[in-house]
Coordinates of C-alpha atoms (C1' of nucleotides) in Angstrom, one line a residue:
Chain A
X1 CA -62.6 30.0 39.0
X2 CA -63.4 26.5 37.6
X3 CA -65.4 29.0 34.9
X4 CA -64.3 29.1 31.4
X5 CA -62.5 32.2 30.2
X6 CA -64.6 32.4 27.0
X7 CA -61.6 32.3 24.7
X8 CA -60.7 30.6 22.0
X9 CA -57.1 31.3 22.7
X10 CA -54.9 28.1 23.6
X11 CA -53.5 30.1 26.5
X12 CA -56.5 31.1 27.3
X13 CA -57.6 27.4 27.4
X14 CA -54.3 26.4 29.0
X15 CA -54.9 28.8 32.1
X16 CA -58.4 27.8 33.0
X17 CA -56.8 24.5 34.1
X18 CA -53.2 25.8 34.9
X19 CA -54.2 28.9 36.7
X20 CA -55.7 27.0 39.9
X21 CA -54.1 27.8 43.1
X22 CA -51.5 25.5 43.8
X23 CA -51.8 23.4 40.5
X24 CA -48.8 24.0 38.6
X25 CA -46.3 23.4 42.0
X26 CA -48.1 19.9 41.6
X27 CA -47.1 19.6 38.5
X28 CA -43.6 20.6 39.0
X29 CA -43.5 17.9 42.1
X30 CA -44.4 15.1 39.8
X31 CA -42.1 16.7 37.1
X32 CA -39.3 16.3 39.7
X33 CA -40.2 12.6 40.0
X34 CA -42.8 12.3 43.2
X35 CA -45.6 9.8 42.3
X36 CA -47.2 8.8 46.0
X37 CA -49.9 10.9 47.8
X38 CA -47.5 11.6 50.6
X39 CA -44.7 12.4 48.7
X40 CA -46.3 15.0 46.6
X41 CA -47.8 16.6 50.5
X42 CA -44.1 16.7 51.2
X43 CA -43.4 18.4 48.3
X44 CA -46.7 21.2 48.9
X45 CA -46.9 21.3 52.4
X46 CA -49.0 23.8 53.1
X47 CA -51.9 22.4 51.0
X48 CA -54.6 20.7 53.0
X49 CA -54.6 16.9 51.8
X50 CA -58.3 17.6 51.1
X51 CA -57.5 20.4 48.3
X52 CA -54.4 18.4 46.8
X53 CA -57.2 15.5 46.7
X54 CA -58.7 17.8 44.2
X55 CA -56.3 19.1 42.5
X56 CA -55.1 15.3 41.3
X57 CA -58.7 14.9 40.0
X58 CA -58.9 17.7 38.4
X59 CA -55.5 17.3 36.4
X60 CA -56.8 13.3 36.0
X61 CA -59.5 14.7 34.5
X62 CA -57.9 16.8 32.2
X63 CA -55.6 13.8 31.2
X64 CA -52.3 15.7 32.3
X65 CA -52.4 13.0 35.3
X66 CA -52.5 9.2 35.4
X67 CA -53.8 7.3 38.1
X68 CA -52.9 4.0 39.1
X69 CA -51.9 1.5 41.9
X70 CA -51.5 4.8 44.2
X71 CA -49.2 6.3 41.9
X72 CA -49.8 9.6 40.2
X73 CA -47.8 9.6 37.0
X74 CA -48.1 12.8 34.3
X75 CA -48.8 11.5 31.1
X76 CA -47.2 12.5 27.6
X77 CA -49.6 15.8 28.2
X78 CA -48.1 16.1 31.7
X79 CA -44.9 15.7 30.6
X80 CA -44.8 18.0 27.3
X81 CA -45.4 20.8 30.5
X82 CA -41.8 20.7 31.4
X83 CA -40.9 23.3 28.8
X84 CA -43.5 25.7 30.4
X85 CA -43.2 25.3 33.5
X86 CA -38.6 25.3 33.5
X87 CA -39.6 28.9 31.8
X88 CA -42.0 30.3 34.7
X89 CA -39.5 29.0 37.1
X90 CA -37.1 30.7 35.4
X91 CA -38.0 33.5 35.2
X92 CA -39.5 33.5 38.8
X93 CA -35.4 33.1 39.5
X94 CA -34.5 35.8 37.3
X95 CA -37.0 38.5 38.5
X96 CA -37.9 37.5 41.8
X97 CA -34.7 37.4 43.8
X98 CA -36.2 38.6 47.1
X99 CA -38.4 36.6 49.5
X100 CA -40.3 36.2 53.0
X101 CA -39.2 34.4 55.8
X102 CA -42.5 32.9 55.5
X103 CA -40.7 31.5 52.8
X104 CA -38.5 29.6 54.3
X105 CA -38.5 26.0 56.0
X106 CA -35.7 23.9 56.5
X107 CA -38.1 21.0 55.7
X108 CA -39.1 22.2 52.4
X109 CA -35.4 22.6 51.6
X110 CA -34.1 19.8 53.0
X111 CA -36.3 17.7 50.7
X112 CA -35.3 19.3 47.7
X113 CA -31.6 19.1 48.8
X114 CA -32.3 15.0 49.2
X115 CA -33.3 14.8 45.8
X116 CA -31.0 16.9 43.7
X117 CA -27.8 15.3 45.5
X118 CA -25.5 14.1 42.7
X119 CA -24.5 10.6 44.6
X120 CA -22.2 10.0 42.1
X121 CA -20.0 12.9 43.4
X122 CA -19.7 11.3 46.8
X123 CA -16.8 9.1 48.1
X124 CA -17.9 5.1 47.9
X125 CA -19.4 3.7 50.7
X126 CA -21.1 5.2 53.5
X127 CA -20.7 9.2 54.3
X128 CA -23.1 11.6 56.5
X129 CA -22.9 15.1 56.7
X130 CA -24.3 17.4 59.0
X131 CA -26.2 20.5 58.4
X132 CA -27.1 23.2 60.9
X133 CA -29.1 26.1 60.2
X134 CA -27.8 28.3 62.7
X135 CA -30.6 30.9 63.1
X136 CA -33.3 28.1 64.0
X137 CA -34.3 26.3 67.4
X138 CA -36.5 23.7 65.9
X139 CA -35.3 21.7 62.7
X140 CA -32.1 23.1 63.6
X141 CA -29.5 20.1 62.5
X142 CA -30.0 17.8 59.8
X143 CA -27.8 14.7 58.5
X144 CA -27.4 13.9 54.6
X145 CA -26.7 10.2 54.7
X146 CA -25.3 8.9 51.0
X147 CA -24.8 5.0 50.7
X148 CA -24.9 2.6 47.8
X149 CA -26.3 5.6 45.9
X150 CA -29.1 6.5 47.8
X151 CA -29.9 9.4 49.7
X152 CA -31.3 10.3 53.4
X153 CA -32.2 13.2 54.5
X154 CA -33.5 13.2 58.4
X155 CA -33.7 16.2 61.4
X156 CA -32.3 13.1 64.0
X157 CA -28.9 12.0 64.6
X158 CA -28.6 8.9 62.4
X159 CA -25.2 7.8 64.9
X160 CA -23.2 7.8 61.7
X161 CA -19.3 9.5 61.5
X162 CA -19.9 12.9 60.3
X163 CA -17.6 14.0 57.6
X164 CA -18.3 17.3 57.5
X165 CA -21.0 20.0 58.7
X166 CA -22.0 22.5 57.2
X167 CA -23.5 25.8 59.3
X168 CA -25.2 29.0 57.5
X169 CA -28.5 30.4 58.1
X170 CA -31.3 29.0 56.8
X171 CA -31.6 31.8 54.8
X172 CA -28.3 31.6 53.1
X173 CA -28.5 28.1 52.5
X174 CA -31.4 28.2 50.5
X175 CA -30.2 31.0 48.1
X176 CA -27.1 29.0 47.6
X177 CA -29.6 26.0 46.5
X178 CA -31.5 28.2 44.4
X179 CA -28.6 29.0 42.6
X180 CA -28.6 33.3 43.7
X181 CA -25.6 33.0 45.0
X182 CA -22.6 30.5 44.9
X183 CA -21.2 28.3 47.5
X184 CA -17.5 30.0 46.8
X185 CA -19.1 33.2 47.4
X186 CA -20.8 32.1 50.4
X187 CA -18.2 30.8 51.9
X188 CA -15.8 34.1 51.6
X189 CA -18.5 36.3 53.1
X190 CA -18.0 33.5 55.7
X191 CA -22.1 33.0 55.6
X192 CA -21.4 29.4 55.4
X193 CA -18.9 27.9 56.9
X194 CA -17.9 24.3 56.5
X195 CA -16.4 22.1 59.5
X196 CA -14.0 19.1 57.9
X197 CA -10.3 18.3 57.3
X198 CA -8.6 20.8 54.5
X199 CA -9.5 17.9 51.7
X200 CA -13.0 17.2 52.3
X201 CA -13.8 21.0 52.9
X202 CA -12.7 21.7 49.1
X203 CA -15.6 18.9 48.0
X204 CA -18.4 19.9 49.8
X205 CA -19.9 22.3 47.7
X206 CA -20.0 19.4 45.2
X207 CA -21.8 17.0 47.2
X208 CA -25.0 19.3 46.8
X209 CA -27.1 19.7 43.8
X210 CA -28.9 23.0 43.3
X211 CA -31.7 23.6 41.8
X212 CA -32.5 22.4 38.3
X213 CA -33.8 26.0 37.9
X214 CA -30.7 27.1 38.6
X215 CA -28.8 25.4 36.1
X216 CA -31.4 26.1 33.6
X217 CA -31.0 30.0 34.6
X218 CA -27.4 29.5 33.8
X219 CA -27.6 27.6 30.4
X220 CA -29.9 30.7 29.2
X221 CA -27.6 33.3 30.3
X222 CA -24.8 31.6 28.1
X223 CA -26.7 31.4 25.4
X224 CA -27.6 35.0 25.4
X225 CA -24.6 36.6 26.1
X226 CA -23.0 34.1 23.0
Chain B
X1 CA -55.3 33.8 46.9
X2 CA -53.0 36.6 47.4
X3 CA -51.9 34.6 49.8
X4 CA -48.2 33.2 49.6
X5 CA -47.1 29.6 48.9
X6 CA -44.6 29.7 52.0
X7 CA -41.9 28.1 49.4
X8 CA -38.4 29.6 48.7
X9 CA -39.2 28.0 44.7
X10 CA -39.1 30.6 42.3
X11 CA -41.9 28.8 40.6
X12 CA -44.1 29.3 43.3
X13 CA -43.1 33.0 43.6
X14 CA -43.8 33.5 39.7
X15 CA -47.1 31.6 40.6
X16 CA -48.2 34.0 43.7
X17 CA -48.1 36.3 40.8
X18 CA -49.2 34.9 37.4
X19 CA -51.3 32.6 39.3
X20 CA -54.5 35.2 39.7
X21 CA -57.2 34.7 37.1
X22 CA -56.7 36.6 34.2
X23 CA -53.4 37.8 34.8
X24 CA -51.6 36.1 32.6
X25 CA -54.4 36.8 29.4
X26 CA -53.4 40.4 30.1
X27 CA -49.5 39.8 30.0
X28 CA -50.3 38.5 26.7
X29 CA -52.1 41.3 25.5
X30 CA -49.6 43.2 26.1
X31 CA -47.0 41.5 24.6
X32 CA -48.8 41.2 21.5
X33 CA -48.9 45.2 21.7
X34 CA -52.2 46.6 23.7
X35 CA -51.6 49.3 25.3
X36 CA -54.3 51.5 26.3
X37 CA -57.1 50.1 29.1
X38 CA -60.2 49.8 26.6
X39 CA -57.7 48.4 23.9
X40 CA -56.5 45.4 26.5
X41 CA -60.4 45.4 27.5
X42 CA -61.2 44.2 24.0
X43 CA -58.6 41.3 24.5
X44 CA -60.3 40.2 27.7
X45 CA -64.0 41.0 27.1
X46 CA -65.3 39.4 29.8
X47 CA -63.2 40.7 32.3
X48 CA -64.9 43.7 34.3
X49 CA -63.2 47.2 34.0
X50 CA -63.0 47.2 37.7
X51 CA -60.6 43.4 37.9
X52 CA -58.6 45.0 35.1
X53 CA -57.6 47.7 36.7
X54 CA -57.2 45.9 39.8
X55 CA -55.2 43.7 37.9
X56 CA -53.1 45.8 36.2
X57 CA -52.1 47.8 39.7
X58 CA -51.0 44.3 40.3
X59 CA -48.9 44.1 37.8
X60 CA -47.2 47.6 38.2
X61 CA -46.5 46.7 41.9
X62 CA -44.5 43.5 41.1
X63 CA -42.9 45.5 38.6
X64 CA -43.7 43.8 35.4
X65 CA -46.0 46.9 34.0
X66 CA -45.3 50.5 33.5
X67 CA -47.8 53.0 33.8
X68 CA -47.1 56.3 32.4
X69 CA -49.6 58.7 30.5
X70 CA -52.5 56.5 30.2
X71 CA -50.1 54.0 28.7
X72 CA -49.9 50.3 30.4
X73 CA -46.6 49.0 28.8
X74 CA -44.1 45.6 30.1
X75 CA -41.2 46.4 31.9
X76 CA -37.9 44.4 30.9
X77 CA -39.6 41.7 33.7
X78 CA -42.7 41.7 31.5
X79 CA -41.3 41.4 28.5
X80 CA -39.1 38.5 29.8
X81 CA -42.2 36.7 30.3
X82 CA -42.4 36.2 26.4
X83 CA -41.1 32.9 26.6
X84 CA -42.6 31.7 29.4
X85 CA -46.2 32.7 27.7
X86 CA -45.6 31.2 24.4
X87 CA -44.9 28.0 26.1
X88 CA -47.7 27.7 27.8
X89 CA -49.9 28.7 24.9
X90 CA -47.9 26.1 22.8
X91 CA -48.8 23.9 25.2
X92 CA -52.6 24.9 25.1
X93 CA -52.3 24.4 21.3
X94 CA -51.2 21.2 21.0
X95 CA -53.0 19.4 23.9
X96 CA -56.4 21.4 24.4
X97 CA -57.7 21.2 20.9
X98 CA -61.8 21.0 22.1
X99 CA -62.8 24.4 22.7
X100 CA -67.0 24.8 23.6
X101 CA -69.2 27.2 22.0
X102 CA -69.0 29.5 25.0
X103 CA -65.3 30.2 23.9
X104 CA -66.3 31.0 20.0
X105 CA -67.0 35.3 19.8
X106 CA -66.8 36.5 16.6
X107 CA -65.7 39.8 18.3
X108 CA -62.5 38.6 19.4
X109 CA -61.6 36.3 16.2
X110 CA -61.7 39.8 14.2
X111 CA -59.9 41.6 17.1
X112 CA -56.8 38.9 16.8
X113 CA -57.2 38.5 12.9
X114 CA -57.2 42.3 12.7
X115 CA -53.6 42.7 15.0
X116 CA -52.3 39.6 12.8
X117 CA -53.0 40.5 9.3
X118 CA -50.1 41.0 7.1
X119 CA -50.6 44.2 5.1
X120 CA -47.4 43.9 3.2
X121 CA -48.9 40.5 1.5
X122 CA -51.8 42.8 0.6
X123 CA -52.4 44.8 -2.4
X124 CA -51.5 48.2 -3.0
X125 CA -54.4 50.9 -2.6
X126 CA -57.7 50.2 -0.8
X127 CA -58.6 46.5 -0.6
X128 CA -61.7 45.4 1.7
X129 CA -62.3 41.7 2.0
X130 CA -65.9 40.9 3.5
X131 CA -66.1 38.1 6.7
X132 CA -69.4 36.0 6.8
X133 CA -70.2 33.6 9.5
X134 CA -72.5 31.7 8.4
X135 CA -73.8 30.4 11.2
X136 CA -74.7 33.6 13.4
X137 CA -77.3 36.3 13.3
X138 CA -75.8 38.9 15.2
X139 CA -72.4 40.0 13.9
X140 CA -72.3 37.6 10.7
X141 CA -70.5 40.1 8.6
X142 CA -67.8 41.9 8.8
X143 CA -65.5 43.8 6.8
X144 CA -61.8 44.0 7.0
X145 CA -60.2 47.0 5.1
X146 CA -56.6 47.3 4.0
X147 CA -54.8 50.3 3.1
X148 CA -51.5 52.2 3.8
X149 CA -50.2 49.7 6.0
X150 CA -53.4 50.6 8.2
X151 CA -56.0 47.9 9.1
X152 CA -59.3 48.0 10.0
X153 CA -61.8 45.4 11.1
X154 CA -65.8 46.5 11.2
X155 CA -69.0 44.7 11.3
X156 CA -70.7 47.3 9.5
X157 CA -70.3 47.8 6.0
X158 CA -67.5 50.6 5.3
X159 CA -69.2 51.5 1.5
X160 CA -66.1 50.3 -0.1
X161 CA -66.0 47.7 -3.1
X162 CA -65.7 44.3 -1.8
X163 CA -62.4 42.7 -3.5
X164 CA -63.8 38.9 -1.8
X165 CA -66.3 37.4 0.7
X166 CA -64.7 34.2 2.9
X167 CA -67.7 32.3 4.4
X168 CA -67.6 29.9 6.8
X169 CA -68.9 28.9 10.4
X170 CA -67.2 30.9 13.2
X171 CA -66.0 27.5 14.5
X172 CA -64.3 26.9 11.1
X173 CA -62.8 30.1 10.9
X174 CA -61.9 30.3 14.9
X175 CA -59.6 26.9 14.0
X176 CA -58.4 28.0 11.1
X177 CA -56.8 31.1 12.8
X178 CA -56.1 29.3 15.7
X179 CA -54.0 27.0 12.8
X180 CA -55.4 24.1 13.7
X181 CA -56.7 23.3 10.5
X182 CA -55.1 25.0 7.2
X183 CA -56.7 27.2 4.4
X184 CA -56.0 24.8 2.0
X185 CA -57.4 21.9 3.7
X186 CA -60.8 24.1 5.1
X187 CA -61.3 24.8 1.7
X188 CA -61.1 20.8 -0.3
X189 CA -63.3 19.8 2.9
X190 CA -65.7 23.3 1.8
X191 CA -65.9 24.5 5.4
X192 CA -64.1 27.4 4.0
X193 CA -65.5 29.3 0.7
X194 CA -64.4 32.0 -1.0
X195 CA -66.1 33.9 -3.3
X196 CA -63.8 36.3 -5.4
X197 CA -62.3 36.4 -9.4
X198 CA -59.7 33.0 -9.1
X199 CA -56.8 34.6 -9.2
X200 CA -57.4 37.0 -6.4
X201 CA -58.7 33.5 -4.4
X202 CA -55.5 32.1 -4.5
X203 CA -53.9 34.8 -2.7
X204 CA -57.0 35.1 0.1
X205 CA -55.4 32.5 2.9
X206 CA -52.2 34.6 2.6
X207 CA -53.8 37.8 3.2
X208 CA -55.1 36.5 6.9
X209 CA -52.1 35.5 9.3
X210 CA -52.6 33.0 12.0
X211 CA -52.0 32.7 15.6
X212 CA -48.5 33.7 17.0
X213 CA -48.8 30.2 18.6
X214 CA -49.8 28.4 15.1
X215 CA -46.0 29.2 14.1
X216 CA -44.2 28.5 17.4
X217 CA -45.9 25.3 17.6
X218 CA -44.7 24.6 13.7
X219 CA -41.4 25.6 14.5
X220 CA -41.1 23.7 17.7
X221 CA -42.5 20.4 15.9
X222 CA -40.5 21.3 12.9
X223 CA -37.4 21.1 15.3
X224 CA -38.4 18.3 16.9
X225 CA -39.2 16.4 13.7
X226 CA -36.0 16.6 12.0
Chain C
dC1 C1' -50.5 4.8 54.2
dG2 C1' -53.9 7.3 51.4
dG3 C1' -57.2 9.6 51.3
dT4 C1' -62.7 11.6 52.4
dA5 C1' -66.1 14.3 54.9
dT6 C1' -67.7 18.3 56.9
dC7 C1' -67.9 22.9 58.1
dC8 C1' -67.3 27.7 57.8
dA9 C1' -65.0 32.2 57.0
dC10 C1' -63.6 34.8 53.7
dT11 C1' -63.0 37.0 49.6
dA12 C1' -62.5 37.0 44.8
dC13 C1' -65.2 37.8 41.2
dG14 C1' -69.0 39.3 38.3
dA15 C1' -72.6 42.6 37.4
dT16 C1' -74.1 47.1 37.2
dA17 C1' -73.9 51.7 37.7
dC18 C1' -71.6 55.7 37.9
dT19 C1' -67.8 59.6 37.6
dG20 C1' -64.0 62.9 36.0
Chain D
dC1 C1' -61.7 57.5 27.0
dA2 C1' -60.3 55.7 31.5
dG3 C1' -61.3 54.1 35.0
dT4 C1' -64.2 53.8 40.5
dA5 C1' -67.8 52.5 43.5
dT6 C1' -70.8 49.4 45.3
dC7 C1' -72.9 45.1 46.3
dG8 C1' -74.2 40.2 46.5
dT9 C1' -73.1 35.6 46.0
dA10 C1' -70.9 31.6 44.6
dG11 C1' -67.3 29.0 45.7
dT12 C1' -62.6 28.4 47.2
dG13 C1' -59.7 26.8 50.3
dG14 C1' -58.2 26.2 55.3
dA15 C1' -58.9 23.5 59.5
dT16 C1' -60.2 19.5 61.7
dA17 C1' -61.8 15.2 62.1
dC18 C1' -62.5 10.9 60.5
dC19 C1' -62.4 6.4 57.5
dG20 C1' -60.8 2.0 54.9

DNA sequence: CGGTATCCACTACGATACTG
DNA sequence: CAGTATCGTAGTGGATACCG
């Protein structure tokens, strides 16, 4: 790696920098809006802080990254990689439906669940709502606090009123926030299964986003098929 | 490498794959129609025969290349990676203009000129249009021959009459394929020359075609413009 | 919080040669 | 033409500890 490819090619030129282990999910987690050192870790756990160190150097260098007051911020370049990188992901949805439990981690999830929540879908004022992955011992239950528009997301009991909670397998959960599968569907294979009065049940499945893959997935397929 | 992302994101499970030096310079040779093993080697010249077979078994396990009778070919998965590809070469077009010597081969301009060249804007009968880079020894000329539909690029001299000569520096010529500079405006700035009767000078520029990426990129700003 | 430093195992890759 | 075989090394990247 770090060698050229010896090609004139734009692609060819667009790899040797792209093509870097871990690289692109960087630039997807500032894409998604992460600017700090330790949010972008959250975002990439498994990278060594060391190696993500290097990675934001080497995309500052190449000017796709801007550095400043301990914020990473893409720049116009950075930014004008949201086209390629929705289309990877994309297609990653589309061909790639299968994965590892290595895969999964109710962290990881959890964290992209806090930041596609549409708040504006939620009732006003303060509402929490639990999550339990039923298959796990550790990281088992979560909480989803929404107030004033913001969003929490933590693995302790807040000591809020819970509205509602939510149980499936980790597994399950995290296709439904992909977007393979949909919460109605889910729920009448009873692989999720929603705890709340009659009325709050029905809204739920709004209260979560899903993946912005997901929606782009969808707005393709319409397209295509007219 | 080879080595998972742990991460349900589709992105990162497109990137396990497409993440692998040179993997993705192969997709696109095969998208733009290679498909026999010394044909793709000609696209990726640097590439050992032994990575690109190792490569290409890669890329018939995740199901995104067929292999059948000496034939590599995309599967319906490959082929969806069209867009995906193009955006990222877009993307390499736009922002990565710079390209060192060690990316300039003469070899490979007349390989992608050849595969590009619209035959229907040529001529009827035999028509062979001499290449001279004027600023190599070793494979300065070069001789591209029209006829039937059929083209042919060779850097030794077929024996047929030469209809026009187009000098220039392989840098000059490398950009203006690449379609970062135009015919018209290599030629006023005489980077470009081209020696043939005038009205048979004229027509020259159309007889080469450009980049695949030169036109998406036109399109896309063309779009974006207006 | 926001990184750097150091070390080491591993292996991917490139080069070259060779085979059916 | 279509690949395998072999081998050495450069360098990645994971782990852990540490610093300002």
């Amino acid at each position: 790696m770090a060698t050229s490819y010896g090609q004139f090619c734009p692609l060819a030129k667009a790899m040797e920098i792209l093509d870097e282990r871990w690289t692109v999910l960087i630039v997807r987690e500032l894409l998604l809006g992460s600017t700090r050192f330790n949010e972008l870790r959250r975002g990439v756990p498994r990278m060594s802080p060391a190696l993500l160190s290097k990675r934001l150097q080497a995309l500052e260098r190449h000017g796709i990254v801007d550095h400043e007051d301990g914020h990473y911020r893409l720049t116009a370049c950075g930014r004008d990689l949201h086209t390629a990188v929705m289309s990877l992901g994309v297609w990653g949805l589309r061909w790639i439906e299968d994965f590892g439990d290595e895969d999964l981690d109710p962290h990881l999830l959890m964290w992209d669940v806090r930041r596609t929540v549409p708040t504006a879908s939620w009732p006003p004022g303060r509402t929490c709502v639990a999550v339990e992955f039923t298959d796990l011992q550790r990281a088992r239950r979560w909480w989803l606090v929404v107030a004033g528009g913001q969003v929490d997301a933590c693995d302790y009991d807040p000591g809020y009123e819970v509205t509602a909670t939510v149980r499936a397998t980790l597994r399950t959960l995290t296709h439904v926030w992909r977007g393979d599968v949909s919460w109605e569907r889910a729920m009448r294979a009873r692989q999720v299964e929603i705890e709340a009065p009659r009325d709050v049940r029905r809204d739920v499945p709004d209260w979560f986003g899903r993946s912005m893959l997901a929606d782009a997935l969808a707005a393709q397929t319409a397209v295509s098929a007219g």
